[in-house]
Coordinates of C-alpha atoms in Angstrom, one line a residue:
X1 CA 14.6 -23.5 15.4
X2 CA 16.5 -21.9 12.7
X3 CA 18.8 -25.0 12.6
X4 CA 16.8 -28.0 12.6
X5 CA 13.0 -26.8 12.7
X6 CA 10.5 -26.1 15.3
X7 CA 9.7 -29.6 14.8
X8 CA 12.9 -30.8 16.0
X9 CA 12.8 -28.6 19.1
X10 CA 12.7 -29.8 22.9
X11 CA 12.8 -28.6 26.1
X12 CA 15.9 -30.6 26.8
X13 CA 17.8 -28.8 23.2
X14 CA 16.4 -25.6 24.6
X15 CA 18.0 -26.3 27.7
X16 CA 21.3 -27.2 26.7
X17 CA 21.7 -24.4 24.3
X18 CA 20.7 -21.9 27.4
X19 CA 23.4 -23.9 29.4
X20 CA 20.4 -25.3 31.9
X21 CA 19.1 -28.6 33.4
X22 CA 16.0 -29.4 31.3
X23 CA 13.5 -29.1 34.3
X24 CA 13.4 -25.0 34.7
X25 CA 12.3 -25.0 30.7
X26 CA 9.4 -26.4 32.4
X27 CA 9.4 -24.5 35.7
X28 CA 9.2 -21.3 33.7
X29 CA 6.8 -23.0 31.1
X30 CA 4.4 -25.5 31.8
X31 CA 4.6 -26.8 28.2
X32 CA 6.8 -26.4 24.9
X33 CA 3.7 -24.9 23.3
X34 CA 4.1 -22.1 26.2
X35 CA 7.4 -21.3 25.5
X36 CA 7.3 -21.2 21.8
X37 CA 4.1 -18.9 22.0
X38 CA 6.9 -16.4 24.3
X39 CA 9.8 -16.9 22.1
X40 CA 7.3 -16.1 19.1
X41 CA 5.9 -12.9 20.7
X42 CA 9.3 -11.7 22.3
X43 CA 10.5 -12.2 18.0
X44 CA 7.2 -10.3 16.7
X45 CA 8.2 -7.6 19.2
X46 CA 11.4 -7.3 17.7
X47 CA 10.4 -7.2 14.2
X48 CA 7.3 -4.6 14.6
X49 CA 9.9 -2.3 16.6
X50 CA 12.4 -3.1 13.3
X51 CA 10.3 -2.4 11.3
X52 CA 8.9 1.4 12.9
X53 CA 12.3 2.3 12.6
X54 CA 12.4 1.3 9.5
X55 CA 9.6 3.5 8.7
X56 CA 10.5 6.4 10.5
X57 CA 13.7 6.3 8.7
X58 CA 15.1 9.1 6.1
X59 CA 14.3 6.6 3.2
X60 CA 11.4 4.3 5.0
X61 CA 10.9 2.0 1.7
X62 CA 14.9 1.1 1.6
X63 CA 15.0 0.6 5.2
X64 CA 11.5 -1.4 5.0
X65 CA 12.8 -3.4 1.9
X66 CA 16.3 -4.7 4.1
X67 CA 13.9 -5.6 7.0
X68 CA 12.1 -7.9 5.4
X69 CA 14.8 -9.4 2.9
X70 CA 16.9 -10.3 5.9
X71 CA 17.8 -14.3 5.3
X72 CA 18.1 -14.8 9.0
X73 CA 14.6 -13.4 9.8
X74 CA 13.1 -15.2 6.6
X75 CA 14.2 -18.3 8.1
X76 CA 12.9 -17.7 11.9
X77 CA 10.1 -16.3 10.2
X78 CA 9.6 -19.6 7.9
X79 CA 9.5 -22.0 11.3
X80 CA 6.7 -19.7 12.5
X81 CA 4.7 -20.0 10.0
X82 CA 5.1 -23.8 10.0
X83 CA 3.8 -23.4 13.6
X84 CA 1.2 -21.5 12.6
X85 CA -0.6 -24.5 10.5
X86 CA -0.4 -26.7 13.9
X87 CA -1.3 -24.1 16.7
X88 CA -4.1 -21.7 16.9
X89 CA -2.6 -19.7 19.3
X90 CA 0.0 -19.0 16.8
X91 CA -2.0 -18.8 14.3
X92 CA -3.9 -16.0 15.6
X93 CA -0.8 -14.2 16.8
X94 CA 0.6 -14.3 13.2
X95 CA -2.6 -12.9 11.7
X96 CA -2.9 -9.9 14.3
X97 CA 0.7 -9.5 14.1
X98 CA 0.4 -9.4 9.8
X99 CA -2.3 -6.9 9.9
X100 CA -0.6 -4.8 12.2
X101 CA 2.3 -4.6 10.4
X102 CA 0.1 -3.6 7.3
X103 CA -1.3 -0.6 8.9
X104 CA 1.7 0.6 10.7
X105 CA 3.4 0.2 7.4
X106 CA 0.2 2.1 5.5
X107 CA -0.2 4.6 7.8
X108 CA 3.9 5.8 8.1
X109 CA 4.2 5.5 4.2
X110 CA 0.9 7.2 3.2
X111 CA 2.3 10.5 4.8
X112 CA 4.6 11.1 1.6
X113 CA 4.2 8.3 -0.5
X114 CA 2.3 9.1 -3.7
X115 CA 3.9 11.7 -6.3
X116 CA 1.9 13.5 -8.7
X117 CA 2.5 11.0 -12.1
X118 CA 1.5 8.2 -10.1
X119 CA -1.9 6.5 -10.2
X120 CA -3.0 6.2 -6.8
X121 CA -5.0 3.2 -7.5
X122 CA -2.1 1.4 -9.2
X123 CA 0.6 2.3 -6.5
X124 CA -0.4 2.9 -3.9
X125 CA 1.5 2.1 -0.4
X126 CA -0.3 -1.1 0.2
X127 CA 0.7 -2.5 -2.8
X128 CA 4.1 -1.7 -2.7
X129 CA 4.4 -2.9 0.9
X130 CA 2.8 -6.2 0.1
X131 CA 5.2 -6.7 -3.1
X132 CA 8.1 -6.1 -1.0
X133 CA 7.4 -7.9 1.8
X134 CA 6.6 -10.7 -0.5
X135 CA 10.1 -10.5 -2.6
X136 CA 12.1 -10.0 0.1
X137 CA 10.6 -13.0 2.4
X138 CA 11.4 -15.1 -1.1
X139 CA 14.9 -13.9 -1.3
X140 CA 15.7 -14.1 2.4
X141 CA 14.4 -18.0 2.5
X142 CA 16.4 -18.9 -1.0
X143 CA 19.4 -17.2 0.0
X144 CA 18.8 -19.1 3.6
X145 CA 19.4 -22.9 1.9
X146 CA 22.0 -21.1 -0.9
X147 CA 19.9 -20.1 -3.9
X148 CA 20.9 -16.8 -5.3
X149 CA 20.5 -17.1 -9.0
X150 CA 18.3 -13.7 -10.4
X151 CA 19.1 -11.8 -6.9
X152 CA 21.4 -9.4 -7.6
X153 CA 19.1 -8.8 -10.7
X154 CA 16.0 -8.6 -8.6
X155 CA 17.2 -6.8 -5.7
X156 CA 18.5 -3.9 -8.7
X157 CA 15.1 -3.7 -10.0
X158 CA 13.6 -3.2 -6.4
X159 CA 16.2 -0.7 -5.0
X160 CA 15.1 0.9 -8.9
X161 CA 11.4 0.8 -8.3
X162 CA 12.3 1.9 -4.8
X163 CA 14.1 5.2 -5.9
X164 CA 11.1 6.5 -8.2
X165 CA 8.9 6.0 -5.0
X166 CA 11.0 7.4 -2.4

């Protein structure tokens, strides 16, 4: 998926990159759709447990920030998306999966988020997780296909905005 698209993917590529005969895709899933929804939840898995330890980290929004600026994941992540507009049980997946990443996210980083000088309705920990989700998932998909122009400028000004909230 990452190479050529989950449009591009069949049982027989899935097969031959596992180093199987094409029939067990299908003898462990009855369709493609099957085992894209298991590849996509076994990937979700991964991420929410990548990003709790993010959270629970020393310095959660640094650790949260390189999660989800991660070119490799942007990519995966892209292709799911792209699923999501053809599949309803992806779909629904990636919305559940979205808002539970927002309130493990909210809940960890409300703990000892806001400081004194700070407006609480101006940043607050939603808003910061939503801008650096955001950011990051545009930096790891350019950097993906070899855009970098303004990154090293943007990731500064993050890791900056990052230190007066940490």
């Amino acid at each position: 998926m990452r190479e050529d698209g989950y449009g591009a993917l069949t049982a027989r590529k899935v097969a031959e990159c596992a180093g199987l005969k094409h029939q067990l895709v299908y003898y462990y899933f009855q369709t493609l759709e099957d085992l894209l929804i298991a590849t996509y939840e076994r990937h979700m898995e991964r991420y929410l447990d990548r990003i709790d330890s993010a959270l629970q980290s020393e310095r959660p929004l640094h650790a949260f920030w390189q999660v989800h600026s991660n070119p490799v994941d942007a990519v995966l992540n892209s292709e799911f998306l792209s699923m999501a507009n053809h599949s309803e049980a992806i779909r629904s997946r990636t919305t559940t999966f979205g808002e539970d990443v927002r309130t493990l996210g909210l809940e960890q980083l409300e703990k000892n988020f806001r400081r004194p000088h700070q407006s609480a309705d101006t940043v607050n920990p939603f808003a910061v997780t939503m801008a650096l989700t955001a950011v990051g998932s545009v930096l790891g998909l350019e950097n993906a296909i070899g855009i970098t122009g303004g990154h090293a400028e943007i990731r500064q000004l993050v890791e900056w905005c990052i230190d007066q909230l940490e």
